CSV table of C-alpha atoms in Angstrom, one decimal:
chain,number,residue,atom,x,y,z
A,222,TRP,CA,-0.1,-0.2,-0.2
A,223,LEU,CA,1.6,3.4,-0.8
A,224,ASN,CA,0.4,6.6,0.9
A,225,ALA,CA,0.0,9.9,-0.8
A,226,SER,CA,3.2,11.5,-2.8
A,227,THR,CA,4.7,8.2,-2.2
A,228,GLN,CA,6.9,7.0,-5.1
A,229,ILE,CA,8.5,3.1,-5.4
A,230,VAL,CA,10.7,1.9,-7.6
A,231,TYR,CA,11.2,-1.8,-8.1
A,232,LYS,CA,14.5,-3.8,-9.4
A,233,PRO,CA,14.6,-6.6,-11.3
A,234,SER,CA,16.0,-9.0,-9.3
A,235,PHE,CA,15.6,-12.7,-11.7
A,236,TRP,CA,19.6,-13.2,-11.2
A,237,LYS,CA,19.8,-11.8,-7.9
A,238,ARG,CA,19.7,-13.0,-4.6
A,239,GLU,CA,17.5,-9.8,-3.3
A,240,ARG,CA,14.1,-8.6,-3.8
A,241,GLN,CA,14.6,-5.3,-3.9
A,242,VAL,CA,12.4,-1.8,-4.3
A,243,ASP,CA,13.4,2.4,-3.1
A,244,LEU,CA,11.0,4.1,-1.7
A,245,SER,CA,10.5,7.9,-1.3
A,246,GLY,CA,7.0,8.3,0.8
A,247,GLU,CA,5.3,6.1,2.9
A,248,ALA,CA,4.4,2.4,2.4
A,249,TYR,CA,2.9,-0.8,4.4
A,250,PHE,CA,4.5,-4.3,3.0
A,251,GLU,CA,3.3,-7.4,3.5
A,252,VAL,CA,6.3,-9.8,2.2
A,253,SER,CA,6.2,-13.7,1.6
A,254,ARG,CA,8.7,-15.4,3.0
A,255,ASN,CA,11.7,-16.5,0.9
A,256,LYS,CA,15.0,-17.3,2.7
A,257,THR,CA,17.0,-17.5,-0.4
A,258,LYS,CA,15.8,-13.9,-1.6
A,259,PRO,CA,15.2,-11.7,1.3
A,260,PHE,CA,13.2,-8.3,0.3
A,261,VAL,CA,14.6,-5.0,1.1
A,262,VAL,CA,13.1,-1.3,1.2
A,263,ASN,CA,16.1,0.7,0.2
A,264,SER,CA,15.2,4.7,1.5
A,265,ASN,CA,17.9,7.6,2.1
A,266,ASP,CA,20.9,5.2,2.6
A,267,VAL,CA,18.5,3.1,5.0
A,268,ARG,CA,18.3,-0.3,4.0
A,269,THR,CA,15.1,-2.5,5.7
A,270,CYS,CA,15.7,-6.1,5.0
A,271,VAL,CA,13.1,-8.6,5.7
A,272,LEU,CA,12.5,-12.5,5.1
A,273,GLY,CA,8.7,-12.5,5.5
A,274,THR,CA,6.6,-10.1,7.4
A,275,LYS,CA,4.1,-7.4,7.9
A,276,PHE,CA,5.7,-3.8,8.4
A,277,ASN,CA,5.8,0.3,7.3
A,278,VAL,CA,8.6,2.3,6.2
A,279,ARG,CA,7.6,6.2,6.2
A,280,ALA,CA,10.8,8.0,4.4
A,281,ARG,CA,9.2,11.4,3.2
A,282,PRO,CA,12.1,13.6,2.1
A,283,SER,CA,10.7,16.4,4.1
A,284,GLU,CA,11.0,14.8,7.8
A,285,GLU,CA,14.5,13.6,7.4
A,286,LYS,CA,14.2,10.6,8.9
A,287,VAL,CA,13.3,7.1,8.3
A,288,VAL,CA,10.8,5.3,10.4
A,289,THR,CA,10.2,1.2,10.4
A,290,THR,CA,7.3,0.0,12.3
A,291,LEU,CA,7.4,-3.7,12.6
A,292,LEU,CA,3.6,-5.0,12.8
A,293,LYS,CA,4.8,-8.9,12.4
A,294,GLY,CA,7.6,-10.9,11.7
A,295,SER,CA,11.2,-9.4,11.7
A,296,VAL,CA,13.0,-7.1,10.1
A,297,LYS,CA,17.2,-5.8,10.3
A,298,VAL,CA,17.5,-2.1,9.6
A,299,GLN,CA,20.9,-1.8,8.5
A,300,LEU,CA,23.0,1.9,8.4
A,301,PRO,CA,25.3,3.1,6.1
A,302,GLY,CA,28.7,1.0,6.2
A,303,GLN,CA,26.8,-1.8,8.2
A,304,SER,CA,27.7,-5.6,6.9
A,305,GLU,CA,24.2,-8.0,6.6
A,306,GLU,CA,25.4,-9.6,9.8
A,307,GLU,CA,24.7,-6.0,11.3
A,308,GLY,CA,22.4,-3.6,12.0
A,309,ILE,CA,19.4,-3.3,14.1
A,310,LEU,CA,17.0,-6.2,14.9
A,311,LEU,CA,13.5,-5.0,15.6
A,312,LYS,CA,10.8,-7.3,17.2
A,313,PRO,CA,6.9,-6.5,16.7
A,314,GLY,CA,5.2,-3.6,17.9
A,315,GLN,CA,8.8,-1.7,17.6
A,316,MET,CA,9.5,0.8,15.8
A,317,LEU,CA,13.3,2.6,14.5
A,318,SER,CA,13.6,6.3,13.8
A,319,VAL,CA,16.8,7.1,12.0
A,320,ASP,CA,17.8,10.5,11.3
A,321,THR,CA,19.4,10.8,7.6
A,322,ARG,CA,21.4,13.6,8.7
A,323,THR,CA,23.3,11.9,11.4
A,324,MET,CA,22.5,8.4,10.6
A,325,GLN,CA,21.5,8.2,14.7
A,326,PRO,CA,19.0,5.3,15.2
A,327,MET,CA,16.1,5.6,18.0
A,328,LEU,CA,14.0,2.6,18.8
A,329,THR,CA,10.9,2.5,20.8
A,330,GLU,CA,8.2,0.6,21.5
A,331,ALA,CA,4.9,1.8,19.9
A,332,ASN,CA,2.2,1.8,22.5
A,333,ARG,CA,-0.2,1.1,19.3
A,334,PRO,CA,1.6,-0.1,16.8
A,335,GLY,CA,-1.3,-0.2,14.4
A,336,ASP,CA,-2.0,3.3,14.3
A,337,VAL,CA,1.0,3.3,11.9
A,338,LEU,CA,-1.7,2.2,9.4
A,339,LEU,CA,-4.4,4.4,9.9
A,340,TRP,CA,-3.7,6.3,6.4
A,341,ILE,CA,-4.5,2.9,4.5
A,342,ASN,CA,-8.4,2.9,5.9
A,343,GLY,CA,-8.5,6.5,5.6
A,344,LYS,CA,-9.9,6.7,8.9
A,345,LEU,CA,-8.8,8.0,12.3
A,346,LYS,CA,-10.9,6.3,15.0
A,347,PHE,CA,-10.2,7.7,18.8
A,348,LYS,CA,-11.5,5.6,21.6
A,349,GLN,CA,-10.7,6.8,24.7
A,350,HIS,CA,-7.2,8.3,23.3
A,351,SER,CA,-5.3,10.5,25.1
A,352,LEU,CA,-4.7,14.0,23.3
A,353,LEU,CA,-0.9,12.9,23.5
A,354,GLU,CA,-1.6,9.8,21.6
A,355,ILE,CA,-3.8,11.9,19.2
A,356,THR,CA,-1.2,14.2,18.7
A,357,ASN,CA,1.3,11.6,18.1
A,358,ILE,CA,-0.8,10.5,15.3
A,359,MET,CA,-1.3,13.7,14.0
A,360,GLU,CA,2.3,14.7,14.1
A,361,LYS,CA,3.2,11.3,11.7
A,362,LEU,CA,0.0,12.0,9.4
A,363,TYR,CA,0.8,15.5,8.9
A,364,ASP,CA,4.2,16.4,9.4
A,365,LEU,CA,3.7,18.6,12.5
A,366,LYS,CA,4.9,19.0,15.6
A,367,PHE,CA,2.8,19.4,18.9
A,368,VAL,CA,4.1,21.6,21.7
A,369,TYR,CA,2.4,21.4,25.1
A,370,ASP,CA,2.3,24.9,27.3
A,371,ASP,CA,0.1,22.7,29.8
A,372,GLU,CA,1.3,19.2,30.8
A,373,SER,CA,-1.9,18.0,32.0
A,374,LEU,CA,-3.7,18.5,28.5
A,375,LYS,CA,-1.5,15.6,27.3
A,376,THR,CA,-4.0,12.9,29.6
A,377,GLU,CA,-7.0,14.7,28.2
A,378,ARG,CA,-9.4,11.9,26.4
A,379,PHE,CA,-11.5,12.0,23.1
A,380,THR,CA,-13.9,9.6,21.2
A,381,GLY,CA,-14.2,10.6,17.8
A,382,GLU,CA,-13.7,9.7,14.0
A,383,PHE,CA,-12.6,12.0,11.3
A,384,SER,CA,-11.1,11.0,8.0
A,385,THR,CA,-7.6,11.1,6.8
A,386,ASP,CA,-8.9,14.1,4.4
A,387,ASN,CA,-9.8,16.0,7.1
A,388,LEU,CA,-7.0,19.0,7.8
A,389,PRO,CA,-5.5,18.8,11.1
A,390,ASP,CA,-7.0,22.3,11.9
A,391,GLU,CA,-10.9,20.8,11.1
A,392,ILE,CA,-9.7,18.0,14.1
A,393,LEU,CA,-8.3,20.4,16.5
A,394,ASN,CA,-11.2,22.7,15.8
A,395,VAL,CA,-13.4,19.6,17.0
A,396,LEU,CA,-11.5,19.1,19.9
A,397,MET,CA,-11.0,22.4,21.3
A,398,HIS,CA,-14.8,22.6,21.5
A,399,THR,CA,-15.2,19.4,23.0
A,400,ASN,CA,-12.5,20.0,25.9
A,401,HIS,CA,-11.2,23.9,26.8
A,402,PHE,CA,-7.9,24.2,25.0
A,403,SER,CA,-6.9,26.6,22.2
A,404,TYR,CA,-4.1,26.1,19.6
A,405,LYS,CA,-2.1,28.5,18.3
A,406,LYS,CA,-0.1,27.4,14.7
A,407,GLU,CA,3.4,28.6,14.0
A,408,GLY,CA,4.5,27.1,10.9
A,409,ARG,CA,4.6,23.4,11.4
A,410,ILE,CA,4.8,24.0,15.3
A,411,ILE,CA,1.2,23.7,17.1
A,412,ARG,CA,1.2,24.8,20.5
A,413,LEU,CA,-1.2,23.7,22.6
A,414,SER,CA,-2.7,25.8,26.0
A,415,LYS,CA,-5.7,25.6,28.3
A,416,LYS,CA,-8.0,28.4,27.9
């Protein structure tokens, strides 16, 4: 599955020992297992190597990072200069973010790994999600950064359904009226504060 503004290039692999694609943007993969021909996603000098698994890779040129989220199976992410034996092995539910300027990796446990796939069905469903969980999803979906002027807002809970076609302002305006907070945009940064 390819997200909006995503390019993928499939490299012919008939005589090669790897199945390879080049990715710019975001894509979700379900890869059939083949021990003799691993599947490799190349994105901004970061290689995500798999045998058979379900995973999401986000490598938008504007973000200067490559984020790999593993949903099932296992993947190994290799940075420039690393051999096939080296690399970072992910377990299901883990997310690896690599800064493409410094090649510094950061491995985290995803609270709701399935949330990275919300873009596939076009729906944002929140069921007693905290505002922090919601803004984390919106950061990934819309390439934004949220700053909290009041930390207590992070734990406020919301239930609702939106479309991924909704603009961030439309979602925030609905949430803002159900629970009294305000927001201010400064470029790609959104500041949240109590009213």
